[in-house]
Coordinates of C-alpha atoms in Angstrom, one line a residue:
X515 CA -116.2 -71.0 -0.2
X516 CA -112.8 -70.7 1.5
X517 CA -112.4 -74.0 0.4
X518 CA -113.0 -73.3 -3.3
X519 CA -111.7 -71.0 -4.1
X520 CA -108.1 -70.8 -1.0
X521 CA -105.5 -73.5 0.0
X522 CA -107.3 -73.0 3.6
X523 CA -104.1 -73.7 5.5
X524 CA -100.3 -74.6 4.7
X525 CA -99.1 -72.1 2.2
X526 CA -98.5 -71.1 -1.4
X527 CA -95.5 -69.7 -3.8
X528 CA -95.0 -65.8 -3.4
X529 CA -95.5 -65.1 -6.5
X530 CA -98.9 -67.2 -7.5
X531 CA -101.0 -65.2 -4.4
X532 CA -99.6 -62.0 -6.0
X533 CA -100.9 -63.4 -9.3
X534 CA -104.2 -64.3 -7.5
X535 CA -105.0 -61.7 -6.0
X536 CA -104.8 -60.0 -8.5
X537 CA -101.8 -56.9 -7.6
X538 CA -100.2 -58.4 -11.5
X539 CA -101.8 -58.8 -14.4
X540 CA -99.1 -61.8 -15.3
X541 CA -97.7 -64.6 -13.4
X542 CA -95.0 -64.1 -14.8
X543 CA -95.1 -60.7 -14.1
X544 CA -95.1 -61.2 -10.4
X545 CA -92.0 -63.8 -11.1
X546 CA -89.4 -61.3 -13.2
X547 CA -90.6 -58.9 -10.1
X548 CA -89.2 -60.9 -6.9
X549 CA -85.9 -62.4 -9.5
X550 CA -85.4 -58.6 -9.9
X551 CA -86.3 -57.4 -5.7
X552 CA -89.3 -55.8 -5.7
X553 CA -90.9 -57.6 -3.8
X554 CA -90.3 -58.7 0.1
X555 CA -92.4 -60.5 2.9
X556 CA -91.5 -59.5 6.0
X557 CA -88.8 -57.3 5.2
X558 CA -86.4 -59.8 4.1
X559 CA -85.6 -60.6 -0.1
X560 CA -88.3 -63.4 -1.4
X561 CA -87.5 -65.1 -5.2
X562 CA -90.9 -66.7 -6.6
X563 CA -90.7 -70.0 -5.5
X564 CA -91.0 -68.5 -1.5
X565 CA -93.8 -69.8 0.2
X566 CA -96.9 -67.2 2.3
X567 CA -98.1 -67.9 5.3
X568 CA -100.9 -66.1 7.3
X569 CA -99.7 -63.1 8.3
X570 CA -97.7 -62.8 6.4
X571 CA -96.4 -59.4 5.4
X572 CA -95.5 -58.8 1.2
X573 CA -93.7 -55.6 -0.4
X574 CA -94.4 -55.4 -3.8
X575 CA -93.0 -52.3 -5.6
X576 CA -95.1 -52.1 -9.3
X577 CA -95.8 -50.0 -11.7
X578 CA -94.5 -46.8 -10.3
X579 CA -96.1 -47.9 -6.3
X580 CA -95.8 -50.0 -3.7
X581 CA -98.1 -51.9 -2.2
X582 CA -98.3 -53.1 0.9
X583 CA -100.2 -56.3 1.6
X584 CA -101.1 -58.6 4.6
X585 CA -101.8 -61.6 3.9
X586 CA -105.9 -62.6 4.7
X587 CA -106.2 -66.2 2.9
X588 CA -104.1 -68.4 0.8
X589 CA -105.4 -68.4 -2.5
X590 CA -104.3 -70.9 -5.3
X591 CA -106.5 -69.7 -8.2
X592 CA -106.9 -65.9 -10.1
X593 CA -110.5 -64.7 -8.9
X594 CA -112.3 -61.9 -9.3
X595 CA -111.4 -58.8 -7.3
X596 CA -113.7 -58.7 -5.0
X597 CA -113.0 -62.5 -4.2
X598 CA -109.5 -61.0 -4.4
X599 CA -110.0 -57.8 -2.3
X600 CA -111.2 -60.1 1.2
X601 CA -107.6 -62.3 0.8
X602 CA -105.5 -59.3 1.8
X603 CA -105.6 -56.0 3.9
X604 CA -104.6 -53.0 2.2
X605 CA -101.3 -50.8 4.0
X606 CA -100.4 -49.4 0.9
X607 CA -99.6 -45.9 1.1
X608 CA -101.9 -44.0 -0.8
X609 CA -100.8 -43.4 -4.4
X610 CA -100.0 -39.8 -5.8
X611 CA -102.1 -37.3 -6.9
X612 CA -102.9 -37.0 -10.6
X613 CA -101.7 -33.4 -10.0
X614 CA -98.4 -34.4 -9.9
X615 CA -98.5 -36.6 -13.0
X616 CA -100.6 -34.5 -15.1
X617 CA -97.4 -31.0 -13.5
X618 CA -94.6 -32.0 -16.2
X619 CA -94.6 -30.1 -19.3
X620 CA -96.8 -33.1 -21.7
X621 CA -96.1 -33.1 -25.8
X622 CA -99.4 -32.9 -27.8
X623 CA -99.6 -36.5 -29.3
X624 CA -98.5 -36.7 -33.4
X625 CA -96.4 -33.1 -32.5
X626 CA -92.7 -35.1 -33.7
X627 CA -89.4 -34.9 -31.5
X628 CA -88.9 -31.2 -30.0
X629 CA -86.7 -28.4 -30.8
X630 CA -84.1 -27.6 -29.6
X631 CA -85.8 -24.7 -28.0
X632 CA -88.6 -27.1 -26.4
X633 CA -86.1 -29.6 -25.2
X634 CA -84.3 -27.1 -23.6
X635 CA -87.6 -25.5 -21.9
X636 CA -88.9 -29.5 -21.0
X637 CA -85.6 -29.5 -18.8
X638 CA -85.1 -26.1 -16.6
X639 CA -89.5 -27.5 -15.7
X640 CA -87.6 -30.8 -14.7
X641 CA -85.4 -28.9 -12.6
X642 CA -82.4 -30.8 -14.7
X643 CA -80.9 -27.6 -15.9
X644 CA -80.7 -24.5 -14.5
X645 CA -80.6 -20.6 -17.3

């Protein structure tokens, strides 16, 4: 089964592998993350064409959270989520709880721009302004 989807042994481009195991939605997003310095392989910043091997640690900062994975299988083609999950060992820290995201001041959609009073209240809530 590994031969059907994967490269078996050898190496694969890091941007391609990140996309194949569904850590990013597109290969271009993976390549952009590499160029921006958001991808590290074994602690080193990498370019999109850098290769990964089985056993390498890949750190990706994407969508507001850090993913830390160890390459378990090399893939050449994008596969479904169950097969993609078997291609790496996920050592990522847990995502932040949903309550923290909801604690921020949230305005109802379509209510327009905040008034001066509402803006000051939001700034005070975020800790930007003391008053």
